Amino acid sequence: MMSEIIEVSNVRKDFDGKRALDDLSFSIQAGETFGFLGPSGSGKTTTIKLLTAQEGYQSGSVQVFGNAVEALKDPKQMKRIGVLTDNTGLYERLTVDANLKLYCNLYGLSYSRIAEVLHEVGLTGEESKVVSKLSKGMKQRVTLARTILHKPELLFLDEPTSALDPVSTERIHCILRTLNEEGTTVFLTTHDMYEAERICDRVAFLNKGKIQLQGPPRTLRVNHSDSSILLLLKDGREQLVGQNPEGAERIREVIASQQLASVHSNEPTLGDIFARVTGKELF
Amino acid sequence: MTSIRRIQAVFMKDYRDLLKNAYMLSTAIVPLFFAFMLNQEGEIETTAAFLPIILSMVIVGSFIQAGVIAEEKEKNTLRGLLLSPLNTTEIFIGKSLLSTVLSIMMIVAVIFIGNISMPDQTLLAAAATLISLAVFISLGTIVGLVSRTVMETSVIGIPVLFIFGMGEIIQTMIESELVIDVMGYLPDQQYGQLLLNLREGQAVGEPFFVLSMWVVVSVGLTILIYKKRRFD
Ligand SMILES: Nc1ncnc2c1ncn2[C@@H]1O[C@H](COP(=O)(O)OP(=O)(O)OP(=O)(O)O)[C@@H](O)[C@H]1O
Ligand SMILES: [Mg+2]
């Protein structure tokens, strides 16, 4: 079995002469959750469109499931992926059930799958509700239910939690983790560094159509850490000390004087690293 | 492979949706009012006799179709369909079926309510009606594809209504022979002429041919625009 599910090399994408993606290269292994982290306009949605054969590209190569991405246009291959676009819509006048029934029929699934998938997204008992009456977070979970209805091997999610409240976000994260544990490969885009850090095995920083940096969040943070140590004192003050004799002396002092409340490693957040690498904030 | 099940799924969804859509439902019954208003006592000797049928095709075939297509784009549901196993044929047939069925129902109702005297050659008349309906549904699909919202379809759709549905009336207001001649080739005129010829026992080869050309051109154009606009 191929372990590389997505393989992108040296892809360039222009819109009417304007560069949207530049020399993009990355690969995603089966079972991974891979996050594209970038500010607005950096090319996240465009990347998903390329990976799902909604858009062509000028040069380079995009392979999905070991074949050129165009193979996804074959409905048999299309069934292997699930796509939640940044504005995926539901039929607002119809019930949750009617929305899901449509897709059951399109994928040739039995209606019993509806109860299953609603259970997965925590919406059991809501099937007869009209979509327009649901909260934003519930709608997004129905959309997710529709996206995973046919149990895709590979899931594309374009900013799945943007504009959701923290509780709904947490719910979606929980669902995504479960799906990933069950073997689904997930490609998601976000401009939320916490999201990237919490659910992604690896992230890539995208800025102006270019990947600036990629790797596991933990590794990125350790590599960009200046290895200084943050001391929190009992009176609420903070002190940053280096890993050197002066630092050691300072730590000894605060411990001896019983001033120390806690010790922290001073790793940068993904947002800090992004800002350092691109000179830009994530928002 | 084209799947009946998938086409039926889209149709059933559209049907359920229509039942909840007051705007579309009220639009759908407009032709009935025209039929009442234009109720024919005696037999009208011109193509105007068939105006209520043509209006049904424009209002239900074109307008409702345009609305149904534009709404899929406006609400971002079309993308979901495009990323599902539906192929292009299934999307086209599935998305046209409801307005086709609705148009046929309205045409039949309008014929009875308006006392329209149809030709005795029912089969030929029905064939001509279906061919013309295909043209109007294609026109509606095009309007739906180029509109970004349902509201926009009424704006873009009004000229279509005038040119393709009111040719009969416009012709009486125009002086230029040339324009009148050219307008004579519009599908509504050809359809009216065809039914009139049938009724009077004259040849119908030419209008059938012109209408078939309209089908080829409008369906071809629809597919072209669809390929360009579907992922917008
Ligand atoms: N259809 C299009 N035609 C022309 N330019 C486009 C098109 N789609 C995207 N672009 C341009 O490509 C660039 C990348 O856009 P993209 O939508 O991929 O960004 P994004 O990272 O998804 O942003 P956001 O966080 O706002 O969703 C932008 O400069 C955008 O203007
Ligand atoms: Mg985007």
Short mmCIF file of N, CA and C in Angstrom, two decimals, chain A residues 58-193:
data_model
loop_
_atom_site.label_atom_id
_atom_site.label_comp_id
_atom_site.label_asym_id
_atom_site.label_seq_id
_atom_site.Cartn_x
_atom_site.Cartn_y
_atom_site.Cartn_z
N GLN A 58 -0.74 25.64 -13.27
CA GLN A 58 0.11 25.92 -14.43
C GLN A 58 1.27 24.94 -14.57
N SER A 59 1.95 24.65 -13.46
CA SER A 59 3.05 23.69 -13.59
C SER A 59 3.26 22.96 -12.29
N GLY A 60 4.07 21.91 -12.34
CA GLY A 60 4.29 21.05 -11.18
C GLY A 60 3.40 19.83 -11.26
N SER A 61 3.32 19.07 -10.17
CA SER A 61 2.45 17.89 -10.21
C SER A 61 1.72 17.71 -8.88
N VAL A 62 0.48 17.26 -8.99
CA VAL A 62 -0.34 16.98 -7.80
C VAL A 62 -0.82 15.54 -7.91
N GLN A 63 -0.46 14.72 -6.95
CA GLN A 63 -0.91 13.33 -6.94
C GLN A 63 -1.72 13.06 -5.69
N VAL A 64 -2.86 12.40 -5.90
CA VAL A 64 -3.70 12.00 -4.78
C VAL A 64 -3.98 10.51 -4.92
N PHE A 65 -3.81 9.75 -3.86
CA PHE A 65 -3.93 8.28 -3.90
C PHE A 65 -2.99 7.68 -4.95
N GLY A 66 -1.85 8.30 -5.19
CA GLY A 66 -0.89 7.75 -6.12
C GLY A 66 -1.20 8.00 -7.59
N ASN A 67 -2.28 8.72 -7.88
CA ASN A 67 -2.61 9.05 -9.27
C ASN A 67 -2.63 10.57 -9.44
N ALA A 68 -2.53 10.99 -10.69
CA ALA A 68 -2.68 12.42 -10.96
C ALA A 68 -4.04 12.86 -10.43
N VAL A 69 -4.10 14.08 -9.91
CA VAL A 69 -5.30 14.54 -9.21
C VAL A 69 -6.55 14.52 -10.10
N GLU A 70 -6.37 14.66 -11.41
CA GLU A 70 -7.50 14.66 -12.34
C GLU A 70 -8.32 13.36 -12.23
N ALA A 71 -7.69 12.29 -11.76
CA ALA A 71 -8.40 11.00 -11.62
C ALA A 71 -9.57 11.13 -10.66
N LEU A 72 -9.56 12.15 -9.80
CA LEU A 72 -10.66 12.34 -8.85
C LEU A 72 -11.97 12.68 -9.55
N LYS A 73 -11.87 13.11 -10.81
CA LYS A 73 -13.10 13.46 -11.52
C LYS A 73 -13.95 12.22 -11.79
N ASP A 74 -13.31 11.05 -11.69
CA ASP A 74 -14.05 9.79 -11.81
C ASP A 74 -14.83 9.58 -10.51
N PRO A 75 -16.18 9.46 -10.62
CA PRO A 75 -16.99 9.34 -9.40
C PRO A 75 -16.50 8.25 -8.44
N LYS A 76 -15.92 7.18 -8.95
CA LYS A 76 -15.42 6.12 -8.07
C LYS A 76 -14.31 6.64 -7.16
N GLN A 77 -13.44 7.46 -7.72
CA GLN A 77 -12.35 8.05 -6.94
C GLN A 77 -12.89 9.16 -6.04
N MET A 78 -13.85 9.91 -6.58
CA MET A 78 -14.46 11.00 -5.83
C MET A 78 -15.05 10.49 -4.52
N LYS A 79 -15.54 9.25 -4.52
CA LYS A 79 -16.15 8.68 -3.32
C LYS A 79 -15.12 8.45 -2.20
N ARG A 80 -13.85 8.47 -2.55
CA ARG A 80 -12.83 8.22 -1.54
C ARG A 80 -12.49 9.47 -0.74
N ILE A 81 -12.96 10.64 -1.23
CA ILE A 81 -12.66 11.87 -0.50
C ILE A 81 -13.92 12.54 0.01
N GLY A 82 -13.77 13.34 1.04
CA GLY A 82 -14.86 14.17 1.55
C GLY A 82 -14.34 15.59 1.61
N VAL A 83 -15.14 16.55 1.17
CA VAL A 83 -14.67 17.94 1.12
C VAL A 83 -15.63 18.87 1.84
N LEU A 84 -15.13 19.57 2.82
CA LEU A 84 -15.91 20.61 3.49
C LEU A 84 -15.29 21.93 3.06
N THR A 85 -15.97 22.64 2.14
CA THR A 85 -15.38 23.89 1.64
C THR A 85 -15.66 25.01 2.63
N ASP A 86 -15.04 26.17 2.38
CA ASP A 86 -15.16 27.26 3.35
C ASP A 86 -16.58 27.80 3.42
N ASN A 87 -17.43 27.45 2.44
CA ASN A 87 -18.79 27.96 2.49
C ASN A 87 -19.81 26.89 2.12
N THR A 88 -19.46 25.63 2.43
CA THR A 88 -20.36 24.54 2.08
C THR A 88 -21.76 24.83 2.58
N GLY A 89 -22.74 24.74 1.70
CA GLY A 89 -24.09 25.05 2.10
C GLY A 89 -24.95 23.82 2.33
N LEU A 90 -25.99 24.01 3.14
CA LEU A 90 -27.00 22.98 3.31
C LEU A 90 -28.28 23.53 2.72
N TYR A 91 -29.26 22.68 2.47
CA TYR A 91 -30.56 23.15 2.00
C TYR A 91 -31.34 23.61 3.23
N GLU A 92 -31.42 24.92 3.37
CA GLU A 92 -31.90 25.52 4.61
C GLU A 92 -33.37 25.25 4.89
N ARG A 93 -34.17 25.09 3.84
CA ARG A 93 -35.61 24.88 4.05
C ARG A 93 -35.92 23.44 4.40
N LEU A 94 -34.95 22.55 4.17
CA LEU A 94 -35.19 21.13 4.42
C LEU A 94 -34.70 20.72 5.80
N THR A 95 -35.14 19.55 6.24
CA THR A 95 -34.71 19.06 7.55
C THR A 95 -33.29 18.47 7.42
N VAL A 96 -32.69 18.26 8.58
CA VAL A 96 -31.38 17.61 8.64
C VAL A 96 -31.47 16.27 7.91
N ASP A 97 -32.53 15.54 8.22
CA ASP A 97 -32.75 14.23 7.64
C ASP A 97 -32.83 14.29 6.11
N ALA A 98 -33.60 15.25 5.57
CA ALA A 98 -33.75 15.35 4.11
C ALA A 98 -32.42 15.70 3.45
N ASN A 99 -31.63 16.56 4.11
CA ASN A 99 -30.32 16.91 3.58
C ASN A 99 -29.43 15.66 3.49
N LEU A 100 -29.45 14.86 4.56
CA LEU A 100 -28.58 13.69 4.58
C LEU A 100 -29.10 12.58 3.67
N LYS A 101 -30.42 12.49 3.56
CA LYS A 101 -31.00 11.47 2.67
C LYS A 101 -30.55 11.69 1.23
N LEU A 102 -30.54 12.96 0.82
CA LEU A 102 -30.09 13.27 -0.54
C LEU A 102 -28.71 12.66 -0.77
N TYR A 103 -27.80 12.89 0.18
CA TYR A 103 -26.44 12.41 -0.01
C TYR A 103 -26.33 10.89 0.16
N CYS A 104 -27.19 10.31 1.00
CA CYS A 104 -27.24 8.84 1.07
C CYS A 104 -27.55 8.28 -0.31
N ASN A 105 -28.52 8.89 -0.98
CA ASN A 105 -28.90 8.41 -2.31
C ASN A 105 -27.81 8.66 -3.34
N LEU A 106 -27.15 9.81 -3.24
CA LEU A 106 -26.09 10.10 -4.20
C LEU A 106 -24.93 9.12 -4.05
N TYR A 107 -24.66 8.70 -2.81
CA TYR A 107 -23.54 7.78 -2.59
C TYR A 107 -23.99 6.33 -2.55
N GLY A 108 -25.29 6.09 -2.72
CA GLY A 108 -25.78 4.71 -2.69
C GLY A 108 -25.67 4.08 -1.31
N LEU A 109 -25.95 4.86 -0.26
CA LEU A 109 -25.86 4.34 1.11
C LEU A 109 -27.25 4.09 1.67
N SER A 110 -27.32 3.20 2.65
CA SER A 110 -28.61 2.96 3.29
C SER A 110 -28.91 4.07 4.29
N TYR A 111 -30.18 4.38 4.49
CA TYR A 111 -30.58 5.48 5.39
C TYR A 111 -30.16 5.22 6.84
N SER A 112 -29.83 3.95 7.15
CA SER A 112 -29.43 3.66 8.54
C SER A 112 -28.13 4.38 8.88
N ARG A 113 -27.39 4.77 7.86
CA ARG A 113 -26.13 5.49 8.09
C ARG A 113 -26.39 6.87 8.71
N ILE A 114 -27.59 7.43 8.47
CA ILE A 114 -27.89 8.78 8.97
C ILE A 114 -27.83 8.83 10.50
N ALA A 115 -28.48 7.84 11.14
CA ALA A 115 -28.48 7.81 12.61
C ALA A 115 -27.05 7.65 13.11
N GLU A 116 -26.29 6.82 12.43
CA GLU A 116 -24.89 6.58 12.82
C GLU A 116 -24.08 7.86 12.80
N VAL A 117 -24.18 8.56 11.65
CA VAL A 117 -23.33 9.73 11.49
C VAL A 117 -23.79 10.87 12.40
N LEU A 118 -25.09 10.98 12.64
CA LEU A 118 -25.57 12.01 13.56
C LEU A 118 -25.08 11.72 14.97
N HIS A 119 -24.98 10.47 15.30
CA HIS A 119 -24.41 10.10 16.60
C HIS A 119 -22.95 10.54 16.68
N GLU A 120 -22.21 10.29 15.60
CA GLU A 120 -20.79 10.67 15.56
C GLU A 120 -20.58 12.15 15.79
N VAL A 121 -21.48 12.98 15.24
CA VAL A 121 -21.28 14.43 15.40
C VAL A 121 -22.11 14.99 16.55
N GLY A 122 -22.67 14.09 17.36
CA GLY A 122 -23.41 14.52 18.54
C GLY A 122 -24.71 15.23 18.24
N LEU A 123 -25.42 14.80 17.22
CA LEU A 123 -26.70 15.43 16.88
C LEU A 123 -27.86 14.43 16.86
N THR A 124 -27.69 13.35 17.62
CA THR A 124 -28.76 12.36 17.69
C THR A 124 -30.06 13.04 18.14
N GLY A 125 -31.14 12.72 17.46
CA GLY A 125 -32.44 13.26 17.85
C GLY A 125 -32.78 14.58 17.17
N GLU A 126 -31.84 15.13 16.40
CA GLU A 126 -32.09 16.42 15.76
C GLU A 126 -32.51 16.26 14.29
N GLU A 127 -32.71 15.02 13.84
CA GLU A 127 -32.89 14.80 12.39
C GLU A 127 -34.10 15.49 11.79
N SER A 128 -35.15 15.70 12.59
CA SER A 128 -36.35 16.29 11.99
C SER A 128 -36.36 17.81 12.07
N LYS A 129 -35.29 18.40 12.60
CA LYS A 129 -35.20 19.87 12.65
C LYS A 129 -34.92 20.45 11.27
N VAL A 130 -35.54 21.59 10.99
CA VAL A 130 -35.26 22.29 9.74
C VAL A 130 -33.92 23.02 9.89
N VAL A 131 -33.07 22.90 8.88
CA VAL A 131 -31.71 23.42 8.98
C VAL A 131 -31.67 24.90 9.34
N SER A 132 -32.58 25.70 8.76
CA SER A 132 -32.54 27.15 9.02
C SER A 132 -32.76 27.48 10.49
N LYS A 133 -33.31 26.52 11.26
CA LYS A 133 -33.57 26.78 12.68
C LYS A 133 -32.40 26.37 13.56
N LEU A 134 -31.34 25.83 12.98
CA LEU A 134 -30.21 25.36 13.80
C LEU A 134 -29.23 26.49 14.08
N SER A 135 -28.45 26.32 15.16
CA SER A 135 -27.39 27.28 15.46
C SER A 135 -26.24 27.06 14.47
N LYS A 136 -25.35 28.05 14.42
CA LYS A 136 -24.22 27.99 13.50
C LYS A 136 -23.37 26.73 13.73
N GLY A 137 -23.09 26.48 15.01
CA GLY A 137 -22.26 25.32 15.36
C GLY A 137 -22.94 24.02 14.96
N MET A 138 -24.26 23.94 15.15
CA MET A 138 -24.99 22.73 14.77
C MET A 138 -24.98 22.55 13.26
N LYS A 139 -25.17 23.67 12.53
CA LYS A 139 -25.13 23.59 11.07
C LYS A 139 -23.79 23.04 10.60
N GLN A 140 -22.73 23.55 11.22
CA GLN A 140 -21.41 23.11 10.80
C GLN A 140 -21.23 21.61 11.08
N ARG A 141 -21.85 21.13 12.18
CA ARG A 141 -21.74 19.70 12.47
C ARG A 141 -22.59 18.88 11.47
N VAL A 142 -23.72 19.44 11.06
CA VAL A 142 -24.51 18.73 10.03
C VAL A 142 -23.70 18.67 8.73
N THR A 143 -23.06 19.79 8.40
CA THR A 143 -22.24 19.81 7.19
C THR A 143 -21.12 18.77 7.29
N LEU A 144 -20.53 18.70 8.46
CA LEU A 144 -19.46 17.71 8.67
C LEU A 144 -20.04 16.29 8.54
N ALA A 145 -21.23 16.10 9.11
CA ALA A 145 -21.88 14.79 9.01
C ALA A 145 -22.08 14.42 7.54
N ARG A 146 -22.51 15.40 6.75
CA ARG A 146 -22.72 15.15 5.33
C ARG A 146 -21.40 14.81 4.64
N THR A 147 -20.33 15.49 5.09
CA THR A 147 -19.02 15.27 4.46
C THR A 147 -18.46 13.89 4.78
N ILE A 148 -18.77 13.35 5.96
CA ILE A 148 -18.20 12.05 6.34
C ILE A 148 -19.19 10.91 6.19
N LEU A 149 -20.37 11.25 5.64
CA LEU A 149 -21.44 10.25 5.48
C LEU A 149 -20.94 8.98 4.81
N HIS A 150 -20.17 9.12 3.76
CA HIS A 150 -19.72 7.97 2.97
C HIS A 150 -18.37 7.44 3.43
N LYS A 151 -17.96 7.79 4.65
CA LYS A 151 -16.70 7.33 5.23
C LYS A 151 -15.51 7.51 4.30
N PRO A 152 -15.21 8.75 3.94
CA PRO A 152 -14.08 8.97 3.03
C PRO A 152 -12.75 8.62 3.71
N GLU A 153 -11.79 8.17 2.91
CA GLU A 153 -10.46 7.86 3.45
C GLU A 153 -9.69 9.14 3.71
N LEU A 154 -10.04 10.16 2.90
CA LEU A 154 -9.28 11.40 2.93
C LEU A 154 -10.26 12.56 3.04
N LEU A 155 -10.04 13.38 4.04
CA LEU A 155 -10.98 14.46 4.34
C LEU A 155 -10.29 15.81 4.15
N PHE A 156 -10.93 16.70 3.37
CA PHE A 156 -10.42 18.06 3.21
C PHE A 156 -11.35 19.01 3.94
N LEU A 157 -10.79 19.82 4.82
CA LEU A 157 -11.62 20.74 5.59
C LEU A 157 -11.06 22.15 5.47
N ASP A 158 -11.83 23.04 4.88
CA ASP A 158 -11.37 24.41 4.73
C ASP A 158 -11.90 25.25 5.88
N GLU A 159 -11.04 25.61 6.79
CA GLU A 159 -11.38 26.39 7.99
C GLU A 159 -12.65 25.87 8.65
N PRO A 160 -12.58 24.63 9.16
CA PRO A 160 -13.81 23.99 9.66
C PRO A 160 -14.39 24.66 10.89
N THR A 161 -13.63 25.45 11.61
CA THR A 161 -14.16 26.03 12.85
C THR A 161 -14.15 27.54 12.84
N SER A 162 -13.84 28.16 11.70
CA SER A 162 -13.78 29.62 11.73
C SER A 162 -15.17 30.16 12.01
N ALA A 163 -15.24 31.18 12.84
CA ALA A 163 -16.50 31.82 13.22
C ALA A 163 -17.38 30.94 14.10
N LEU A 164 -16.81 29.91 14.72
CA LEU A 164 -17.60 29.12 15.68
C LEU A 164 -17.19 29.48 17.11
N ASP A 165 -18.13 29.28 18.03
CA ASP A 165 -17.81 29.55 19.42
C ASP A 165 -16.89 28.45 19.96
N PRO A 166 -16.21 28.71 21.10
CA PRO A 166 -15.23 27.74 21.60
C PRO A 166 -15.81 26.35 21.85
N VAL A 167 -17.04 26.28 22.34
CA VAL A 167 -17.62 24.97 22.63
C VAL A 167 -17.83 24.18 21.34
N SER A 168 -18.38 24.84 20.31
CA SER A 168 -18.58 24.17 19.03
C SER A 168 -17.25 23.77 18.41
N THR A 169 -16.25 24.65 18.55
CA THR A 169 -14.93 24.35 18.03
C THR A 169 -14.37 23.10 18.68
N GLU A 170 -14.49 23.06 20.01
CA GLU A 170 -13.98 21.90 20.75
C GLU A 170 -14.67 20.62 20.29
N ARG A 171 -15.98 20.70 20.06
CA ARG A 171 -16.74 19.54 19.59
C ARG A 171 -16.20 19.05 18.27
N ILE A 172 -15.98 19.99 17.35
CA ILE A 172 -15.47 19.62 16.01
C ILE A 172 -14.09 18.99 16.14
N HIS A 173 -13.25 19.57 16.99
CA HIS A 173 -11.91 19.00 17.19
C HIS A 173 -12.00 17.56 17.67
N CYS A 174 -12.93 17.35 18.60
CA CYS A 174 -13.12 16.03 19.17
C CYS A 174 -13.52 15.03 18.07
N ILE A 175 -14.46 15.46 17.22
CA ILE A 175 -14.91 14.60 16.12
C ILE A 175 -13.73 14.30 15.19
N LEU A 176 -12.96 15.32 14.88
CA LEU A 176 -11.83 15.13 13.96
C LEU A 176 -10.80 14.18 14.54
N ARG A 177 -10.55 14.30 15.84
CA ARG A 177 -9.58 13.39 16.47
C ARG A 177 -10.07 11.96 16.38
N THR A 178 -11.36 11.76 16.64
CA THR A 178 -11.91 10.41 16.56
C THR A 178 -11.79 9.85 15.14
N LEU A 179 -12.16 10.67 14.17
CA LEU A 179 -12.07 10.22 12.77
C LEU A 179 -10.63 9.83 12.44
N ASN A 180 -9.70 10.66 12.90
CA ASN A 180 -8.30 10.41 12.62
C ASN A 180 -7.83 9.11 13.29
N GLU A 181 -8.30 8.88 14.53
CA GLU A 181 -7.94 7.63 15.20
C GLU A 181 -8.47 6.43 14.43
N GLU A 182 -9.61 6.62 13.76
CA GLU A 182 -10.19 5.51 12.99
C GLU A 182 -9.52 5.35 11.63
N GLY A 183 -8.53 6.18 11.36
CA GLY A 183 -7.73 5.97 10.15
C GLY A 183 -7.94 6.97 9.03
N THR A 184 -8.84 7.94 9.23
CA THR A 184 -9.06 8.93 8.19
C THR A 184 -7.87 9.90 8.12
N THR A 185 -7.39 10.15 6.91
CA THR A 185 -6.36 11.16 6.73
C THR A 185 -7.05 12.51 6.60
N VAL A 186 -6.54 13.51 7.30
CA VAL A 186 -7.22 14.81 7.30
C VAL A 186 -6.27 15.91 6.81
N PHE A 187 -6.76 16.68 5.85
CA PHE A 187 -6.05 17.88 5.43
C PHE A 187 -6.93 19.06 5.81
N LEU A 188 -6.42 19.94 6.66
CA LEU A 188 -7.27 21.07 7.02
C LEU A 188 -6.51 22.38 6.90
N THR A 189 -7.27 23.44 6.67
CA THR A 189 -6.65 24.76 6.64
C THR A 189 -7.22 25.54 7.82
N THR A 190 -6.44 26.45 8.31
CA THR A 190 -6.89 27.24 9.45
C THR A 190 -6.04 28.50 9.55
N HIS A 191 -6.59 29.53 10.19
CA HIS A 191 -5.68 30.60 10.58
C HIS A 191 -5.63 30.70 12.10
N ASP A 192 -6.05 29.60 12.73
CA ASP A 192 -6.04 29.53 14.18
C ASP A 192 -4.88 28.64 14.61
N MET A 193 -3.87 29.25 15.22
CA MET A 193 -2.67 28.49 15.56
C MET A 193 -2.94 27.44 16.64
#
